Amino acid sequence: MAKTGFCDSKPLLDLHKKADERRAPLRTWSNACGPIDRWQPVEVEESRMAPVKMEPEHRWERRLSAQTSEGIIMGFHEDSRTRSVADGCVEEPLLLYPHGLQGLQSLQALVPSLLRHEVETALERLDLIWDRTYAWDMFLDMMITQTRHSFSNADLPRHFTDGTRSVLVDWLIQVHFISYQEMMHFQEETLYLAIHLLNRSVRQIKVTTVNLQLLGMVCLFLAAKKEECLLPEVSGLCYLMDHTYTKHQLLRMERKVLLGLKFDLSYCPPLHFLLLLSSIARCSAKVVWMARYLLELSLLEGQCVLVLPVQLAGAALCLSRQVLQEPLTPEGEAAWCLASSVHVGSETALLRVMHILASAAAKAHTRETCATFNKFSSPETMHVSRHPGLKNAAGLIGVCT
């Protein structure tokens, strides 16, 4: 594969962008997420029923499963009365209760409105929306979109092993980092989408081992087309591959990938959930940087392909807080309780993901695929990858278990 170098990174979490610097794709997406119309009958008289146009009832719901020992499970649907058994969900109306508030019934009734207000405020603070009216609908769309194209297992084609995948992903991280620093200033979302397209492509189309690097570059190219305002030249991409492949080969592979994926490039990256959760939880900058480092390490782990983006974000943020052990104020603890209510899945599943991230972080400085470690060792990222707490694998695993 082509040799690439590293440069000092600039801050990846910029919450002080001017209005004219906001990214058009996210603005367009959020402003296009309007409410879904629905017709529902309303009781007026016993002799007749008149259809009335009602706003959709979106809500987060937490249910206690009597058939599992894994604790509280979180679920979402638009209207609990219309949920079908075929979707594998309960049909009874349910409510959302965050961790730590089970015994306070007066607060339980306030949680849905509190969560909605915090989500709207966080999206506005992150400059992901223009009109706050659609913030909640945008959040609901994020939760629904993340379930698309989920993988039933982590099996890879016979010629594409976990080691090969790690090397290819590490190389893509280097290329993305160089593009971010020197050429096109790629956004972080582009990297996460590129890895997602790579994970789907190796399962959908037949690619020889010789063309794996070409496939990875094509996935990065397609991700840039979807996420970026400015695109790299095809000749520049060939240069990054040491001209191992021609322009014609790259464009042919691009068409092959698009046909294999049926032109569906939709994806909600875990980075969006991480920024949203950290904003709701009032996390410090160092906690966010540590969580982003752990989240990017998950791209190298084949087991994390099966985990939903919101679960990855929640696990990375939890582990980050455990490693840094920053003292919390009462207000911060209350904010964390509210943010933790967004986690999807059981506590056991969350701890399992934290265990994977802890193991990856403990050996990151000794692996050959160390692009992420080098990327997050700069002063701009607060040297989070060199934090001494990450080197103690036994300590991290002990925290997770």
XYZ file of N, CA and C in Angstrom, residues 21-165:
435
model
N -20.060 29.352 8.153
C -19.177 28.195 8.036
C -19.890 26.892 8.318
N -21.163 26.965 8.625
C -21.883 25.722 8.898
C -21.994 24.890 7.633
N -22.027 23.618 7.808
C -21.979 22.710 6.659
C -23.351 22.567 6.027
N -23.414 22.820 4.738
C -24.691 22.790 4.042
C -25.378 21.435 4.072
N -24.641 20.300 3.896
C -25.346 19.001 3.892
C -26.130 18.739 5.162
N -25.556 19.049 6.345
C -26.276 18.809 7.587
C -27.449 19.756 7.732
N -27.299 20.998 7.301
C -28.405 21.935 7.371
C -29.553 21.460 6.494
N -29.219 21.038 5.277
C -30.262 20.589 4.366
C -30.982 19.381 4.926
N -30.205 18.451 5.497
C -30.816 17.226 6.035
C -31.741 17.540 7.190
N -31.276 18.393 8.119
C -32.080 18.675 9.303
C -33.326 19.458 8.943
N -33.213 20.402 7.994
C -34.376 21.194 7.638
C -35.360 20.416 6.787
N -34.895 19.302 6.208
C -35.801 18.476 5.410
C -36.531 17.457 6.247
N -36.132 17.285 7.509
C -36.759 16.294 8.374
C -38.011 16.880 9.000
N -39.057 17.013 8.243
C -40.306 17.524 8.781
C -41.130 16.420 9.390
N -42.186 16.758 10.134
C -43.030 15.738 10.750
C -43.787 14.917 9.727
N -44.022 13.666 10.044
C -44.753 12.754 9.165
C -46.234 12.902 9.443
N -46.992 13.077 8.372
C -48.431 13.245 8.545
C -49.094 11.921 8.822
N -50.119 11.968 9.642
C -50.874 10.756 9.956
C -52.327 11.133 10.207
N -53.237 10.290 9.761
C -54.655 10.502 9.995
C -55.100 9.584 11.107
N -55.779 10.173 12.109
C -56.270 9.384 13.225
C -57.709 9.778 13.512
N -58.566 8.820 13.826
C -59.949 9.149 14.181
C -60.020 9.756 15.573
N -60.918 10.718 15.733
C -61.132 11.386 17.005
C -62.593 11.233 17.390
N -62.812 10.923 18.652
C -64.173 10.710 19.124
C -64.927 12.031 19.162
N -66.049 12.099 18.422
C -66.906 13.284 18.438
C -68.320 12.905 18.852
N -68.923 12.014 18.107
C -70.237 11.517 18.436
C -70.241 10.014 18.227
N -71.169 9.364 18.844
C -71.242 7.916 18.693
C -71.699 7.534 17.299
N -72.400 8.436 16.608
C -72.967 8.086 15.310
C -71.956 8.204 14.183
N -70.922 9.011 14.366
C -69.964 9.190 13.271
C -68.565 9.465 13.823
N -67.568 9.200 12.985
C -66.165 9.434 13.317
C -65.569 10.300 12.218
N -64.925 11.388 12.577
C -64.348 12.299 11.593
C -62.833 12.198 11.639
N -62.206 11.984 10.483
C -60.735 11.938 10.474
C -60.144 13.320 10.705
N -59.209 13.385 11.611
C -58.556 14.650 11.932
C -57.063 14.474 11.768
N -56.398 15.428 11.176
C -54.956 15.366 10.940
C -54.228 15.687 12.230
N -53.473 14.749 12.731
C -52.793 14.887 14.012
C -51.289 14.844 13.816
N -50.567 15.464 14.729
C -49.103 15.379 14.723
C -48.674 13.988 15.165
N -47.622 13.456 14.616
C -47.171 12.118 15.021
C -46.699 12.106 16.455
N -46.900 11.005 17.106
C -46.486 10.857 18.501
C -45.178 10.098 18.556
N -44.083 10.830 18.605
C -42.756 10.227 18.699
C -42.325 10.210 20.146
N -41.791 9.151 20.630
C -41.269 9.143 21.974
C -40.313 7.988 22.180
N -39.397 8.233 23.104
C -38.506 7.176 23.528
C -39.181 6.397 24.626
N -38.967 5.101 24.647
C -39.633 4.275 25.618
C -38.680 3.250 26.194
N -38.729 3.085 27.468
C -37.919 2.099 28.156
C -38.837 1.037 28.734
N -38.486 -0.204 28.530
C -39.344 -1.271 29.023
C -38.535 -2.241 29.863
N -39.154 -2.764 30.884
C -38.530 -3.783 31.713
C -38.928 -5.142 31.179
N -37.965 -5.917 30.783
C -38.255 -7.229 30.223
C -38.255 -8.276 31.326
N -39.368 -8.968 31.458
C -39.477 -10.001 32.487
C -38.806 -11.297 32.060
N -38.376 -11.352 30.792
C -37.821 -12.591 30.260
C -36.313 -12.520 30.110
N -35.692 -11.462 30.624
C -34.252 -11.349 30.495
C -33.660 -10.908 31.815
N -32.444 -11.283 32.032
C -31.755 -10.899 33.261
C -30.761 -9.783 33.023
N -30.817 -9.166 31.838
C -29.835 -8.155 31.477
C -30.291 -6.743 31.850
N -31.381 -6.634 32.565
C -31.772 -5.329 33.086
C -32.655 -4.556 32.148
N -32.487 -3.258 32.160
C -33.365 -2.367 31.434
C -32.938 -2.281 29.980
N -33.906 -2.359 29.086
C -33.661 -2.282 27.659
C -34.407 -1.073 27.122
N -33.786 -0.403 26.184
C -34.362 0.807 25.635
C -34.900 0.521 24.254
N -36.061 1.069 23.923
C -36.626 0.862 22.604
C -37.270 2.123 22.093
N -37.468 2.202 20.776
C -38.093 3.374 20.181
C -39.117 2.934 19.168
N -40.227 3.648 19.131
C -41.147 3.550 18.007
C -41.984 4.802 17.957
N -42.623 5.056 16.819
C -43.353 6.294 16.635
C -44.640 6.308 17.438
N -45.333 5.204 17.525
C -46.572 5.149 18.260
C -46.715 3.757 18.815
N -46.675 3.604 20.122
C -46.670 2.286 20.734
C -47.954 1.527 20.449
N -49.044 2.222 20.117
C -50.301 1.541 19.855
C -50.337 0.902 18.487
N -49.437 1.335 17.591
C -49.453 0.810 16.243
C -48.298 -0.123 15.972
N -47.532 -0.473 16.979
C -46.363 -1.334 16.796
C -46.807 -2.775 16.598
N -46.202 -3.433 15.637
C -46.578 -4.801 15.333
C -45.670 -5.775 16.044
N -46.189 -6.963 16.287
C -45.390 -8.005 16.933
C -44.294 -8.483 16.010
N -44.508 -8.357 14.706
C -43.508 -8.818 13.746
C -42.203 -8.052 13.878
N -42.275 -6.813 14.389
C -41.056 -6.037 14.570
C -40.292 -6.455 15.805
N -40.841 -7.377 16.593
C -40.149 -7.855 17.774
C -40.220 -6.905 18.947
N -41.259 -6.080 19.028
C -41.377 -5.104 20.100
C -42.716 -5.280 20.804
N -42.798 -4.754 22.007
C -44.004 -4.855 22.805
C -45.007 -3.829 22.328
N -46.300 -4.150 22.396
C -47.311 -3.272 21.885
C -47.912 -2.360 22.953
N -47.672 -2.640 24.237
C -48.269 -1.836 25.279
C -47.589 -0.468 25.348
N -48.357 0.587 25.705
C -47.744 1.903 25.874
C -46.770 1.908 27.037
N -45.617 2.539 26.830
C -44.533 2.532 27.807
C -43.986 3.932 27.982
N -43.171 4.116 28.985
C -42.595 5.417 29.269
C -41.082 5.326 29.351
N -40.452 6.459 29.264
C -38.983 6.553 29.342
C -38.570 6.914 30.756
N -37.681 6.125 31.347
C -37.152 6.424 32.675
C -35.643 6.331 32.616
N -34.914 7.384 32.944
C -33.465 7.305 32.909
C -32.920 6.625 34.151
N -31.630 6.252 34.083
C -30.983 5.619 35.228
C -30.989 6.584 36.417
N -31.235 6.051 37.605
C -31.156 6.855 38.798
C -32.433 7.549 39.206
N -33.489 7.444 38.365
C -34.727 8.148 38.684
C -35.905 7.198 38.874
N -35.630 5.900 39.048
C -36.729 4.949 39.104
C -37.637 5.188 40.305
N -37.106 5.719 41.405
C -37.917 5.871 42.599
C -38.607 7.208 42.718
N -38.426 8.087 41.734
C -39.009 9.416 41.810
C -40.066 9.561 40.734
N -41.303 9.227 41.087
C -42.363 9.239 40.097
C -42.663 10.653 39.604
N -42.455 11.653 40.444
C -42.719 13.017 40.014
C -41.769 13.460 38.909
N -40.524 12.939 38.957
C -39.557 13.277 37.913
C -39.721 12.434 36.670
N -40.266 11.234 36.819
C -40.404 10.345 35.673
C -41.281 10.973 34.598
N -42.325 11.660 35.022
C -43.224 12.264 34.045
C -42.558 13.412 33.292
N -41.498 13.986 33.871
C -40.825 15.111 33.234
C -39.740 14.685 32.269
N -39.310 13.425 32.326
C -38.154 12.993 31.549
C -38.350 13.157 30.042
N -39.480 12.726 29.454
C -39.597 12.891 27.996
C -39.421 14.332 27.544
N -40.054 15.294 28.225
C -39.918 16.690 27.840
C -38.508 17.207 28.113
N -37.884 16.755 29.209
C -36.512 17.161 29.505
C -35.544 16.656 28.441
N -35.699 15.392 28.055
C -34.823 14.820 27.046
C -34.989 15.547 25.715
N -36.227 15.821 25.354
C -36.466 16.522 24.092
C -35.836 17.914 24.114
N -35.994 18.613 25.220
C -35.411 19.949 25.328
C -33.889 19.888 25.240
N -33.276 18.913 25.920
C -31.813 18.797 25.898
C -31.307 18.415 24.517
N -32.028 17.536 23.826
C -31.622 17.143 22.469
C -31.688 18.344 21.534
N -32.754 19.100 21.620
C -32.895 20.280 20.770
C -31.792 21.297 21.063
N -31.517 21.508 22.339
C -30.469 22.452 22.718
C -29.096 21.982 22.244
N -28.832 20.676 22.375
C -27.529 20.136 21.965
C -27.332 20.251 20.456
N -28.338 19.912 19.679
C -28.221 20.009 18.224
C -28.007 21.452 17.792
N -28.673 22.375 18.481
C -28.499 23.785 18.164
C -27.104 24.249 18.561
N -26.607 23.786 19.707
C -25.275 24.170 20.162
C -24.194 23.636 19.233
N -24.426 22.471 18.635
C -23.446 21.867 17.738
C -23.545 22.384 16.312
N -24.437 23.346 16.068
C -24.614 23.935 14.733
C -25.040 22.902 13.700
N -25.816 21.923 14.129
C -26.302 20.912 13.195
C -27.672 21.266 12.625
N -28.283 22.309 13.127
C -29.609 22.709 12.644
C -29.677 24.217 12.510
N -30.595 24.661 11.667
C -30.919 26.072 11.582
C -32.217 26.364 12.324
N -33.191 25.495 12.087
C -34.516 25.701 12.678
C -34.725 24.681 13.784
N -34.889 25.148 15.004
C -35.057 24.255 16.143
C -36.359 23.468 16.078
N -37.277 23.902 15.230
C -38.568 23.221 15.114
C -38.393 21.757 14.725
N -37.374 21.472 13.912
C -37.184 20.119 13.394
C -36.113 19.342 14.145
N -35.637 19.864 15.252
C -34.536 19.202 15.969
C -34.936 17.818 16.455
N -36.106 17.701 17.066
C -36.529 16.397 17.583
C -36.756 15.402 16.459
N -37.345 15.863 15.348
C -37.551 14.968 14.204
C -36.211 14.522 13.624
N -35.233 15.398 13.671
C -33.897 15.028 13.205
C -33.301 13.946 14.095
N -33.487 14.083 15.393
C -32.976 13.078 16.331
C -33.656 11.732 16.112
N -34.969 11.744 15.910
C -35.691 10.498 15.652
C -35.221 9.852 14.355
N -34.951 10.678 13.351
C -34.449 10.144 12.088
C -33.066 9.525 12.266
N -32.233 10.121 13.122
C -30.928 9.537 13.413
C -31.067 8.152 14.030
N -32.002 8.007 14.970
C -32.175 6.725 15.640
C -32.704 5.652 14.689
N -33.551 6.064 13.742
C -34.096 5.093 12.789
C -33.055 4.737 11.733
N -32.330 5.747 11.238
C -31.367 5.524 10.151
C -30.243 4.593 10.573
N -29.841 4.633 11.840
C -28.705 3.824 12.284
C -28.977 2.327 12.198
N -30.254 1.934 12.177
C -30.582 0.511 12.133
C -30.545 -0.056 10.723
N -30.451 0.809 9.723
C -30.402 0.329 8.345
C -29.029 -0.293 8.058
N -29.050 -1.295 7.223
C -27.818 -1.967 6.786
C -27.015 -2.506 7.961
N -27.687 -2.919 9.016
C -26.978 -3.552 10.131
C -26.524 -4.946 9.711
N -25.459 -5.418 10.328
C -24.861 -6.697 9.962
C -25.305 -7.774 10.949
N -25.702 -8.914 10.404
C -26.155 -10.015 11.257
C -24.992 -10.754 11.895
N -23.829 -10.725 11.253
C -22.639 -11.367 11.823
C -21.403 -10.635 11.317
N -20.286 -10.936 11.935
C -19.027 -10.269 11.593
C -18.200 -11.071 10.602
N -18.775 -12.079 9.982
C -18.036 -12.920 9.041
C -17.606 -12.111 7.826
N -16.388 -12.350 7.377
C -15.843 -11.682 6.209
C -15.579 -12.713 5.111
N -15.462 -12.266 3.847
C -15.066 -13.198 2.790
C -13.752 -13.893 3.131
N -13.569 -15.065 2.586
C -12.442 -15.910 2.979
C -11.101 -15.219 2.778
N -10.960 -14.438 1.708
C -9.679 -13.798 1.428
C -9.508 -12.483 2.184
N -10.539 -12.039 2.888
C -10.499 -10.747 3.580
C -10.558 -10.993 5.080
N -9.396 -11.188 5.683
C -9.325 -11.529 7.101
C -9.416 -10.263 7.965
N -9.541 -10.477 9.277
C -9.580 -9.352 10.207
C -8.279 -8.551 10.165
N -7.150 -9.263 10.015
C -5.872 -8.570 9.922
C -5.770 -7.705 8.680
N -6.220 -8.265 7.551
C -6.218 -7.490 6.305
C -7.119 -6.284 6.422
N -8.270 -6.480 7.036
C -9.209 -5.373 7.207
C -8.603 -4.273 8.084
